[in-house]
Short mmCIF file of C-alpha atoms in Angstrom, two decimals:
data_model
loop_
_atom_site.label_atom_id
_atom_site.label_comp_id
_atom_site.label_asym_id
_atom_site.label_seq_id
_atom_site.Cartn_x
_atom_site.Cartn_y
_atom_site.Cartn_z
CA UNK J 518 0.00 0.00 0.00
CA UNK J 519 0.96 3.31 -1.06
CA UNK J 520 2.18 5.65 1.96
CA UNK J 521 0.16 8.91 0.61
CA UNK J 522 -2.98 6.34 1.20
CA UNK J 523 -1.67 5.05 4.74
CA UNK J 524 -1.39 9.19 5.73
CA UNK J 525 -5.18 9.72 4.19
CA UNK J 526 -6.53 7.41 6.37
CA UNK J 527 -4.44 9.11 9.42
CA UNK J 528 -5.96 12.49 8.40
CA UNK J 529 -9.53 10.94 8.14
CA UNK J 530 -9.00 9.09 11.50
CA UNK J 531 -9.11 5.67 10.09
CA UNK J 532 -7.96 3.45 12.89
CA UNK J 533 -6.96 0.93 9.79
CA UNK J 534 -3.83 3.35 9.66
CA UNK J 535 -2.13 1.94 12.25
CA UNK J 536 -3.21 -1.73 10.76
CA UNK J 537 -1.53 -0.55 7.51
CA UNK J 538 1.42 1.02 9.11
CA UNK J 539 2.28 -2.32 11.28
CA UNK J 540 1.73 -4.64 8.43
CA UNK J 541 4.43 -2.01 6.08
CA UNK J 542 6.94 -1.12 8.41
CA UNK J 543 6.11 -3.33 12.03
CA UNK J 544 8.99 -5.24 11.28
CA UNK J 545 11.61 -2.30 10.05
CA UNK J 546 10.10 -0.29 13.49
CA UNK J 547 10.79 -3.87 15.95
CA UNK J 548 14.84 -4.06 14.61
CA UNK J 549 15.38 0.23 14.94
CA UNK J 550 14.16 -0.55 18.46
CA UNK J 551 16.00 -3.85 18.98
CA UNK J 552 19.22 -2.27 17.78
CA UNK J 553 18.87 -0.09 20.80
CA UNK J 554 17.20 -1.97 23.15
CA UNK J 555 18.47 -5.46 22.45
CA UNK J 556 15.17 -6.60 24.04
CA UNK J 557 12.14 -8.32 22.59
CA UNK J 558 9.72 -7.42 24.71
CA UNK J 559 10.76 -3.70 25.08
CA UNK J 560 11.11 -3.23 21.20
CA UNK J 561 7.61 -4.22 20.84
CA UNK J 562 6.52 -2.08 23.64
CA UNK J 563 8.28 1.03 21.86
CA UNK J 564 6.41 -0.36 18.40
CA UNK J 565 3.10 0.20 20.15
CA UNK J 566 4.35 3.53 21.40
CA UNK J 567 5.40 4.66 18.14
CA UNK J 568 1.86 4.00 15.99
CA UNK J 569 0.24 5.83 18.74
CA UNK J 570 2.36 8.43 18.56
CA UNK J 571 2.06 8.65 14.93
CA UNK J 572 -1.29 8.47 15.67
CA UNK J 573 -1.65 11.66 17.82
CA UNK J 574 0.85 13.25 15.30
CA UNK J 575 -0.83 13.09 12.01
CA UNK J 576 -2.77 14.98 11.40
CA UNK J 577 -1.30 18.03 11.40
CA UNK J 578 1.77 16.48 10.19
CA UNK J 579 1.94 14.95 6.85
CA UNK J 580 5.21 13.38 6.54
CA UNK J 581 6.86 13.36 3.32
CA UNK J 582 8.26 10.11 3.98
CA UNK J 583 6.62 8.09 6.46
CA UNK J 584 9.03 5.30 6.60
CA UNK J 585 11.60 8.14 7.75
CA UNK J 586 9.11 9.80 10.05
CA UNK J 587 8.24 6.28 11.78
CA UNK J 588 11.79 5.45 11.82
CA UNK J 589 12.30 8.74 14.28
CA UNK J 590 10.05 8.89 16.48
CA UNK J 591 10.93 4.86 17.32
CA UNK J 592 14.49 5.67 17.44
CA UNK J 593 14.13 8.73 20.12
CA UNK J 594 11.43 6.38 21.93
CA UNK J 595 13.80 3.84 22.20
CA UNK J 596 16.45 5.89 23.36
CA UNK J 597 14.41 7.39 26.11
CA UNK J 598 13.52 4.04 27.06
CA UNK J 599 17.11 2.57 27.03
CA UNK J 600 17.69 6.38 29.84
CA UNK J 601 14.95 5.31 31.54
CA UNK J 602 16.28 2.03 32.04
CA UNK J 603 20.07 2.30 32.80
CA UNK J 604 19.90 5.88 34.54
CA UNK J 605 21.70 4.55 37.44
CA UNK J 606 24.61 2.98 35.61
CA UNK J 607 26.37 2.15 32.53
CA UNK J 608 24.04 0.55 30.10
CA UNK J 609 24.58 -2.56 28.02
CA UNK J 610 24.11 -2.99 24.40
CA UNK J 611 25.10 -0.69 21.75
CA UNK J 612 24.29 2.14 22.90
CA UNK J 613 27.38 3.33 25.08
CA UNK J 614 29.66 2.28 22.63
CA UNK J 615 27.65 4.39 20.22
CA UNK J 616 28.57 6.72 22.85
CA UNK J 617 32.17 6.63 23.58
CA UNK J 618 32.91 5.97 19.65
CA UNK J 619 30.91 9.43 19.28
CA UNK J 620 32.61 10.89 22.05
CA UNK J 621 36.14 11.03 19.78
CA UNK J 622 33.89 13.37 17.41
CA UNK J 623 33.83 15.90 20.29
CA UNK J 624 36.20 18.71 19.77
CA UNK J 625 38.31 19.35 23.14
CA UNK J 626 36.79 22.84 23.27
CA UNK J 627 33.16 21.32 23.52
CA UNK J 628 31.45 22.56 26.72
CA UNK J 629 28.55 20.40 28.37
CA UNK J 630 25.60 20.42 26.02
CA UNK J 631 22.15 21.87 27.08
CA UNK J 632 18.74 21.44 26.27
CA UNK J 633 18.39 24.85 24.56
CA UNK J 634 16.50 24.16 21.42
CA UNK J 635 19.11 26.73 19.09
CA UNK J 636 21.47 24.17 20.31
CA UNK J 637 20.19 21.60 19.21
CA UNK J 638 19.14 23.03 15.44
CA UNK J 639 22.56 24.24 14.91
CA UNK J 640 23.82 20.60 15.66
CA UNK J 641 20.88 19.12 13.38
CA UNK J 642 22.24 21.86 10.82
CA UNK J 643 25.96 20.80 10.84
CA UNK J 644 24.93 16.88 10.65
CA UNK J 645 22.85 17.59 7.49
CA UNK J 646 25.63 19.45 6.14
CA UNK J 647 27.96 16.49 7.09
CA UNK J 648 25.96 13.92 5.40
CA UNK J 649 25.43 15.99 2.47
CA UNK J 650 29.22 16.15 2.30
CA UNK J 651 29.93 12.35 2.48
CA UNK J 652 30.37 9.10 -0.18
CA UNK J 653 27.02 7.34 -0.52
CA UNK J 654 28.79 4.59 0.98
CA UNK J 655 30.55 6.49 4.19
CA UNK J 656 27.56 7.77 4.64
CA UNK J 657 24.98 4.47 4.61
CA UNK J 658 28.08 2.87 7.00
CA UNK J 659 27.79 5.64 9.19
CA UNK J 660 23.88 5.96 9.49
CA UNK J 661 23.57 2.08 9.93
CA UNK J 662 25.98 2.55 13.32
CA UNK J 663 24.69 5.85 14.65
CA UNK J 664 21.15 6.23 13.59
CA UNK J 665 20.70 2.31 13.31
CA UNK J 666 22.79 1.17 16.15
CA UNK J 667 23.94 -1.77 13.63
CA UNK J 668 27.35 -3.72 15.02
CA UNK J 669 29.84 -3.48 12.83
CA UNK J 670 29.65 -7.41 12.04
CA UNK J 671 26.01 -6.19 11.09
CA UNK J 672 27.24 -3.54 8.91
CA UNK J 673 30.05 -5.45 7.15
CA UNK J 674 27.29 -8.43 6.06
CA UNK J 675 24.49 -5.93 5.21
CA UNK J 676 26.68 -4.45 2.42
CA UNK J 677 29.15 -7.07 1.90
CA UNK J 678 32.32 -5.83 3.53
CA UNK J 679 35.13 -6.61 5.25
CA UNK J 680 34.75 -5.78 9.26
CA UNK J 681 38.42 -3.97 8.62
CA UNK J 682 36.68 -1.88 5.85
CA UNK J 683 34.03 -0.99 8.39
CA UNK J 684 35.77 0.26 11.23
CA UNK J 685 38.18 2.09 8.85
CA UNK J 686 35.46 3.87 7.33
CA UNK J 687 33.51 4.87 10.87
CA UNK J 688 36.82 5.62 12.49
CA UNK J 689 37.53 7.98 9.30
CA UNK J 690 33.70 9.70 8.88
CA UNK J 691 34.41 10.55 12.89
CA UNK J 692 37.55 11.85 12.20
CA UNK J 693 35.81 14.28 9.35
CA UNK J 694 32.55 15.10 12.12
CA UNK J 695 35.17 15.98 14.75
CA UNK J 696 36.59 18.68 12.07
CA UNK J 697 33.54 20.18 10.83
CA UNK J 698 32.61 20.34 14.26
CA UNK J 699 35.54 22.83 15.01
CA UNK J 700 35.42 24.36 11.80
CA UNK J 701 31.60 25.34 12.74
CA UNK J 702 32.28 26.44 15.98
CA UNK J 703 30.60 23.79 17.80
CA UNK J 704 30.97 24.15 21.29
CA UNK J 705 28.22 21.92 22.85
CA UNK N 1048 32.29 13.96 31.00
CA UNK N 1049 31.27 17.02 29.34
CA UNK N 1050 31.95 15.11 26.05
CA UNK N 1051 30.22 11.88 27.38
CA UNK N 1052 27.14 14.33 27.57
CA UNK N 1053 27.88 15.75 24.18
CA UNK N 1054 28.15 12.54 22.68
CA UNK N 1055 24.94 11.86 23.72
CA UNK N 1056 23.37 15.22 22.42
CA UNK N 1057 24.88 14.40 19.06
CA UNK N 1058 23.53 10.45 18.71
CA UNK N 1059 20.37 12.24 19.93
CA UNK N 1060 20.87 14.82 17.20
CA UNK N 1061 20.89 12.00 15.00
CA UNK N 1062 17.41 11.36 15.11
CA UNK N 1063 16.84 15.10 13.44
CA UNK N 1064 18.83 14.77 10.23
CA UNK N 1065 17.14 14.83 6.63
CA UNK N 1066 14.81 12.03 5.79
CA UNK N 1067 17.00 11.40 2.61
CA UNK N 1068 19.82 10.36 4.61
CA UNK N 1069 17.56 7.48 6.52
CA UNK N 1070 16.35 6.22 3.61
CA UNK N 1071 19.29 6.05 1.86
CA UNK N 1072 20.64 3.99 4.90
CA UNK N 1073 17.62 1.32 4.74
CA UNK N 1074 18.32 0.42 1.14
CA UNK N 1075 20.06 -3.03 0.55
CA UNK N 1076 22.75 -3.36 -2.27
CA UNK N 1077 20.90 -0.64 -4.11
CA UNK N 1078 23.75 2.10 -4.08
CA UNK N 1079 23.74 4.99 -5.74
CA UNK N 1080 26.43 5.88 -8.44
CA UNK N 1081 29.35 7.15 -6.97
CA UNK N 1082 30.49 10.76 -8.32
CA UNK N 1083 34.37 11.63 -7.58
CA UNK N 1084 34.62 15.45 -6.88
CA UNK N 1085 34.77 16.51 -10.99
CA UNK N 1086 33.49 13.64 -12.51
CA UNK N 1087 31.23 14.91 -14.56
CA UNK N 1088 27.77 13.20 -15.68
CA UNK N 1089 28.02 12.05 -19.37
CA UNK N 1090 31.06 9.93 -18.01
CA UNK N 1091 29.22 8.60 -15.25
CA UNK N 1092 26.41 8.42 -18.07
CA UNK N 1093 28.82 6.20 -20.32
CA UNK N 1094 30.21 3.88 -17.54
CA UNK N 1095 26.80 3.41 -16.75
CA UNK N 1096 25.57 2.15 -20.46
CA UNK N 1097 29.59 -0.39 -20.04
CA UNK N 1098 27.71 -1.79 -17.32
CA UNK N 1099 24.86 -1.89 -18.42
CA UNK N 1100 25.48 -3.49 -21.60
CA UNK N 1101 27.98 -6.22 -19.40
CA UNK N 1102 24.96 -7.08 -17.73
CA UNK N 1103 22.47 -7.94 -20.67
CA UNK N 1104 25.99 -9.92 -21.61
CA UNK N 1105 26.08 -11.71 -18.35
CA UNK N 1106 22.02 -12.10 -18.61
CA UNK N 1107 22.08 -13.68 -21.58
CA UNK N 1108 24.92 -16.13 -21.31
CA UNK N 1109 22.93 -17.15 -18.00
CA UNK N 1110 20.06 -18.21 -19.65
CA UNK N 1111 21.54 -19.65 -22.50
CA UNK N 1112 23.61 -21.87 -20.40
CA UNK N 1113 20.45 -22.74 -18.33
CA UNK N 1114 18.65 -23.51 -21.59
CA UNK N 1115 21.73 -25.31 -23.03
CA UNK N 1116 22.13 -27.38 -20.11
CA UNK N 1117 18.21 -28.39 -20.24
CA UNK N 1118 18.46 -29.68 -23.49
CA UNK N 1119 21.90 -31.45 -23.41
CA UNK N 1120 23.44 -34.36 -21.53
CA UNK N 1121 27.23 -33.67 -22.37
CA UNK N 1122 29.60 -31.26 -21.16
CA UNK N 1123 29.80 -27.90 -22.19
CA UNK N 1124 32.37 -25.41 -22.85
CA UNK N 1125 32.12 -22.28 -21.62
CA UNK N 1126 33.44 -20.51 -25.17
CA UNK N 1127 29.74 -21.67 -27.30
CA UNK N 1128 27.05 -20.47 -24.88
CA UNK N 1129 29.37 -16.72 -24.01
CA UNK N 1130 29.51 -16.68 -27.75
CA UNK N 1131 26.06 -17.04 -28.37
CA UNK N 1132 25.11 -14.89 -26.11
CA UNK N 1133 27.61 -11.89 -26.97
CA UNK N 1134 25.58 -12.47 -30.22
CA UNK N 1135 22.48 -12.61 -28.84
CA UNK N 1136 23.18 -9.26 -26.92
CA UNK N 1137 24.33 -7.61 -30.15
CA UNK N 1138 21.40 -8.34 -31.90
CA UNK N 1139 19.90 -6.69 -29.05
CA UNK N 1140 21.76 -3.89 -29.14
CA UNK N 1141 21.23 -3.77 -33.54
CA UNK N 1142 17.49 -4.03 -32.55
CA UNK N 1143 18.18 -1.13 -29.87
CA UNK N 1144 20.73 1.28 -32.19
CA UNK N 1145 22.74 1.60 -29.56
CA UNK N 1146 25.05 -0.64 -27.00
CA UNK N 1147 24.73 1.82 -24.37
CA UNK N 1148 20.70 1.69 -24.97
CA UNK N 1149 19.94 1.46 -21.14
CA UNK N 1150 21.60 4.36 -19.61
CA UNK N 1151 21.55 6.55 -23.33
CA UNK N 1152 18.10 5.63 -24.09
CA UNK N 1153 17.09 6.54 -20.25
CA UNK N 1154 18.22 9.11 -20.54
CA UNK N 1155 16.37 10.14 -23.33
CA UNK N 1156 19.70 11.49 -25.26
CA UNK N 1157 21.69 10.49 -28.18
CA UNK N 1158 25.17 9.40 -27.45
CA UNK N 1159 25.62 12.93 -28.98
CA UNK N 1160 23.73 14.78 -27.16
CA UNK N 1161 24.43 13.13 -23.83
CA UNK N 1162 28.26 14.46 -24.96
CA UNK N 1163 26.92 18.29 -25.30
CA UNK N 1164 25.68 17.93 -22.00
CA UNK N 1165 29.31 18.05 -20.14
CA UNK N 1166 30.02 21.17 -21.31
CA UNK N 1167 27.01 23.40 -19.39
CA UNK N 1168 25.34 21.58 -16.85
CA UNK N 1169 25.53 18.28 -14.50
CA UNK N 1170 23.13 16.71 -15.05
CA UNK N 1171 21.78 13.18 -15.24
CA UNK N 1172 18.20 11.91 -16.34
CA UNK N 1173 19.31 8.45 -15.52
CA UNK N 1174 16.58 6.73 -12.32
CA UNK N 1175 18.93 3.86 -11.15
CA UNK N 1176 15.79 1.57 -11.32
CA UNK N 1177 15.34 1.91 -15.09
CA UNK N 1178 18.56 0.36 -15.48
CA UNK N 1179 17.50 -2.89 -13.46
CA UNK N 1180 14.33 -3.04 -14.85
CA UNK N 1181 15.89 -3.42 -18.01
CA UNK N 1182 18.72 -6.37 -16.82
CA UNK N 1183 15.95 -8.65 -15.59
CA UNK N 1184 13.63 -8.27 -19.20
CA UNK N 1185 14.12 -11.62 -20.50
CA UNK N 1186 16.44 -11.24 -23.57
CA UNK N 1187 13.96 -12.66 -26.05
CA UNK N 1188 11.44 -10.10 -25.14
CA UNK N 1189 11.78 -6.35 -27.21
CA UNK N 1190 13.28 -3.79 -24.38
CA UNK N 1191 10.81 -1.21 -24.48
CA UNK N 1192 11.77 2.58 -23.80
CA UNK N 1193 11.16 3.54 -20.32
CA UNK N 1194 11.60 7.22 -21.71
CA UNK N 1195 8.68 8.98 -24.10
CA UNK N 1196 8.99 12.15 -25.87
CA UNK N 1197 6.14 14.60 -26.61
CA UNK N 1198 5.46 17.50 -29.18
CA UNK N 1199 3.76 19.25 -26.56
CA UNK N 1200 2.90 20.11 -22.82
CA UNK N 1201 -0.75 19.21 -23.33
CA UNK N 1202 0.28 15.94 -25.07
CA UNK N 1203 2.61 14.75 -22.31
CA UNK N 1204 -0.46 15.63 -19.39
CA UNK N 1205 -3.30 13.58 -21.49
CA UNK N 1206 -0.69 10.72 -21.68
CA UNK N 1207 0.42 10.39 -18.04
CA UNK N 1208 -2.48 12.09 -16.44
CA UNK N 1209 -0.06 14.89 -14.72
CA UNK N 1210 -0.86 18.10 -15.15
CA UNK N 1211 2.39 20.77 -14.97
CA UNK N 1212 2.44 24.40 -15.19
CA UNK N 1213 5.78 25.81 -16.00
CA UNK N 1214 7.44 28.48 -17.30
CA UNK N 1215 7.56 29.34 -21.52
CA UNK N 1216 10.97 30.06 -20.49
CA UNK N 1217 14.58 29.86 -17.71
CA UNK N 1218 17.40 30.99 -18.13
CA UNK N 1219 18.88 31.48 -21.78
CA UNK N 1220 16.67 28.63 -23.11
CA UNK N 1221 15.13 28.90 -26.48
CA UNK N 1222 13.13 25.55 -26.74
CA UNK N 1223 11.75 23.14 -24.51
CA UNK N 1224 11.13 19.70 -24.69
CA UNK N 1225 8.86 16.98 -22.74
CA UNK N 1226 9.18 13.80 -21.45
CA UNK N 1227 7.67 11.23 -19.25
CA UNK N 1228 9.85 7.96 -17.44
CA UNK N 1229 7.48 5.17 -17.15
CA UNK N 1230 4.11 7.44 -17.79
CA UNK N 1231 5.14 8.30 -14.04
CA UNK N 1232 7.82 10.96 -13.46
CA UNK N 1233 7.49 14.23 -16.39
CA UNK N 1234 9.96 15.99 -17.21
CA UNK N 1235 10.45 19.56 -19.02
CA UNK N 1236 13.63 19.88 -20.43
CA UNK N 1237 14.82 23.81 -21.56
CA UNK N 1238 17.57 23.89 -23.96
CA UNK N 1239 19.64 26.68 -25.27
CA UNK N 1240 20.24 27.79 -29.19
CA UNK N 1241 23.68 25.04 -29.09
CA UNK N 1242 20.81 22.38 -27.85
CA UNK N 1243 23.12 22.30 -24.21
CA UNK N 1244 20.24 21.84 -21.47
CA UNK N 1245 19.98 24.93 -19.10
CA UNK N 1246 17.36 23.53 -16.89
CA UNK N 1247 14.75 20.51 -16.41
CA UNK N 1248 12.11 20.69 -13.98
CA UNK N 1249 10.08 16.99 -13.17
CA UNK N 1250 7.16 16.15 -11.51
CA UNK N 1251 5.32 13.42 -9.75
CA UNK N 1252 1.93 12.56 -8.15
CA UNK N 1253 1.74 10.07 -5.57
CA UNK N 1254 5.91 9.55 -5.13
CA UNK N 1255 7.44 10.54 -2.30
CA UNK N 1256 11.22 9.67 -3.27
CA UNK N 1257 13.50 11.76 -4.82
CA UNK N 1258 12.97 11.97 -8.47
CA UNK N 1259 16.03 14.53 -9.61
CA UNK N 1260 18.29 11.76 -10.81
CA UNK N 1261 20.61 14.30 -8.95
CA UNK N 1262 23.05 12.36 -7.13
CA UNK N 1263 25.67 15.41 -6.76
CA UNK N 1264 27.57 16.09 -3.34
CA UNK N 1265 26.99 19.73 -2.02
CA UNK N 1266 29.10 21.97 0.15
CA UNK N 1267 25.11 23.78 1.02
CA UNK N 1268 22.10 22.65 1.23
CA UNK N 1269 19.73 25.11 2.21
CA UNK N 1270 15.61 25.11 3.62
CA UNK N 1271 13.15 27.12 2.28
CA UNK N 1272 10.25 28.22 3.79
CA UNK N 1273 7.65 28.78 1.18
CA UNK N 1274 4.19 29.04 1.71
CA UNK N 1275 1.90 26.20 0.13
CA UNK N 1276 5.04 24.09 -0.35
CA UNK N 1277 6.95 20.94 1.80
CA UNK N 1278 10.16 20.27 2.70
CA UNK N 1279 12.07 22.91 -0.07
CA UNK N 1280 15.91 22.15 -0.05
CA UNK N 1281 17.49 23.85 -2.43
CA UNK N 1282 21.84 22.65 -3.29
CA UNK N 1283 24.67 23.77 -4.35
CA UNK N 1284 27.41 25.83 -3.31
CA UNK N 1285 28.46 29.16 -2.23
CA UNK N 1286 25.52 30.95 -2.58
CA UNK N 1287 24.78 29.13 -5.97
CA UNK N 1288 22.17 26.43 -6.89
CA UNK N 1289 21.87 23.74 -8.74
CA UNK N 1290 19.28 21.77 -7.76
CA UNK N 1291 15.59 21.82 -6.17
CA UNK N 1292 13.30 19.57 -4.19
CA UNK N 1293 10.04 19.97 -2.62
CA UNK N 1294 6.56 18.17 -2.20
CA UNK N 1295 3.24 19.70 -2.43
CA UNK N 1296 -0.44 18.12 -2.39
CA UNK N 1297 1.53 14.53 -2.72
CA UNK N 1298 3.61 15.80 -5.50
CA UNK N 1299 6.97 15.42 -6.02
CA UNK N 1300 9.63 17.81 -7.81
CA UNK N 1301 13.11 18.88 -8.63
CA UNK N 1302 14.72 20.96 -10.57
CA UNK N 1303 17.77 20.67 -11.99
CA UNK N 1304 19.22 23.70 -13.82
CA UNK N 1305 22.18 25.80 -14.47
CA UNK N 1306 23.58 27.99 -11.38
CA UNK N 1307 21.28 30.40 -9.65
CA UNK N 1308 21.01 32.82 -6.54
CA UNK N 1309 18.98 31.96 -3.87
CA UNK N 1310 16.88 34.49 -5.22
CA UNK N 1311 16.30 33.47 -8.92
CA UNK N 1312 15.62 29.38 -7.95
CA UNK N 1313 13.36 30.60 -5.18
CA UNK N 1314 11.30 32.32 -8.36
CA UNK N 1315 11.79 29.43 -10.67
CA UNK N 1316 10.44 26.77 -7.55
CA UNK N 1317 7.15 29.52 -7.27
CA UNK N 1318 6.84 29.14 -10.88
CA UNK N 1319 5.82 25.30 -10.99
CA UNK N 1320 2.94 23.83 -10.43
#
């Protein structure tokens, strides 16, 4: 089924939306969640959360790609999920490795980030801008890790290369955040 | 730890960058063609029809052997079947006119023409998928052309059912011409007095993927707000443009054109419709 009809029946409050959107894109929504979560029953839970979030979202919003806009909102789920769950202590999974790979992106003049919302557009600005600037290829190897939480051994079989390739080409796309980050000024 | 926390605001951040880039990142083996920093189009164009032809090559010899094999009990050689099938793929290119058919014909250019374009614009009319579409046609079956060309605007909306409104003119174009992938993406091509395309602006109803054909890296990409339209990004590079996206009403479009200030592809995006 088309996504343009899946939104319609959003915007005409057509609970067979959210039948339509779990039969397309259930299973993409259960492994964004499980690359975070490593959990079953926790993905699932965050599936649920995201068709009713999408749900109360649309209408007003009318996603121009709802596989992208799905993808989102159970990614930040997720992640508020896997907080919720290890706030105490270190987590387990992907996710602070994620972290401490990211962390080498940070330029040493980075102060503590804040919630401010100009903040957090400029980042959004200077990762668009680093994407644009990227190989198809960096760029699909670095979205699988960081937006996908995908292992490299993940990585390497989805497209077929070596695990040496891999970590080459995430240690090097890093490398080139950490710069544009300076270059732009980022300071957190 | 302040970077621990940064770290975190920036896999966070993640979540906010351009729905092209997740996308991209869910396809398979499905890449896009690679363009090296001044590699221009026509040669990507060309490699593209070397491959292409390879393939109907490789396609051929493959079923061949398969039907060889069904209708034989002895070994084979290798050298017979590959034979018969580089023949079999040259009568398909005789049939065709041309053994770059796929990515020429796509394209909707003579080997010619695709040549001219190097010289003003980047530009490629190429979708990927045409080119698998035609790999898998079986090889005794007549490759159609995905690509149709049209005397007039009003002849290319009766035919796909998509109505365009454009305008008579961009840039230093003299003449315009209109085409239509699949009856599902149209296209209006502007071309100067040496024939060299200036500009092409496509539309289509109902798709919400990218339907440039621009596969260009940009130093800027840039969002416009403009009323009655969705998600306008606008690339290129210091302050110049080369290429348009938006949606509206379920439509998709692009432009692809010549160099322009913010300004003057801000006009040419309120001019379609």
């Amino acid at each position: 089924m088309e996504d343009r009809i899946i939104i319609d029946k959003y915007f005409a409050r057509d609970e067979q939306a959210i039948g339509d959107t779990r039969d397309k894109y259930g299973r993409l929504l259960r492994s964004i969640a499980y690359g975070i979560l490593k959990s079953h029953e926790d993905s699932e839970e965050c599936e649920n959360d995201t068709y009713l979030k999408t749900w109360n979202t649309i209408p007003p919003t009318r996603p121009s790609s709802l596989q992208a806009f799905l993808a989102k909102i159970t990614r930040n789920l997720s992640l508020d999920r896997y907080d919720k769950m290890h706030a105490a202590k270190r987590g387990s999974g992907e996710v602070p490795l994620m972290i401490d790979e990211l962390e080498e992106c940070i330029p040493d003049s980075a102060m503590a980030a804040t919630d401010d919302e100009s903040d957090s557009d400029e980042l959004k600005r200077i990762l668009d801008k680093f994407l644009a600037g990227l190989s198809p290829d960096a760029r699909k190897v670095f979205m699988r890790r960081y937006f996908f939480g995908d292992s490299v051994n993940e990585i390497a079989d989805r497209f077929g290369f070596g695990k040496s390739k891999v970590k080459m080409t995430l240690s090097r796309t890093r490398d080139s955040l950490k710069d544009l980050l300076q270059k732009e000024g980022y300071h957190g | 730890m302040d970077k621990k926390v940064n770290a975190s605001q920036l896999l966070r951040s993640l979540s906010e960058v351009d729905d092209i880039y997740i996308n991209e990142a869910m396809t398979e083996l499905n890449e896009p063609v690679k363009l090296k920093s001044g590699m221009n189009r026509a040669k990507v164009t060309r490699i593209m029809g070397i491959v292409a032809a390879a393939a109907v090559v490789l396609v051929t010899s493959y079923l061949l052997l398969r039907s060889f094999g069904k209708n034989s009990n002895t070994m084979q050689t290798t050298d017979a079947p590959v034979a018969e099938a580089e023949m079999a793929a040259g009568d398909l290119r005789e049939r065709n006119g041309s053994a770059s058919f796929s990515a020429e014909a796509a394209s909707g250019a003579e080997p010619e023409e695709a040549e001219e374009m190097t010289d003003g614009l980047t530009y490629d009319a190429t979708p990927a998928e045409n080119l698998e579409v035609d790999m898998v046609v079986p090889f005794d079956v007549d490759i159609t052309n995905p690509v149709e060309e049209y005397d007039s605007l009003d002849e290319l909306s009766s035919a796909t059912g998509v109505d365009i409104s454009v305008p008579d003119q961009v840039g230093s174009s003299v003449e315009r011409r209109f085409f239509a992938y699949d009856l599902r993406i149209i296209e209006v091509r502007y071309l100067d007095d040496e024939g060299n395309v200036v500009c092409a602006i496509r539309k289509a109803e109902d798709l919400y993927v990218d339907i440039s054909g621009d596969n260009e890296c940009v130093s800027e990409i840039l969002k416009l707000d403009l009323e009655g339209l969705d998600n306008v990004r606008v690339y290129g590079g210091t302050d110049r443009f080369t290429a348009a996206r938006w949606t509206s009403d379920g439509n998709s479009y692009s432009i692809v054109c010549e160099p322009l200030s913010e300004a003057d592809i801000t006009e040419l995006i309120l001019s379609v419709d």
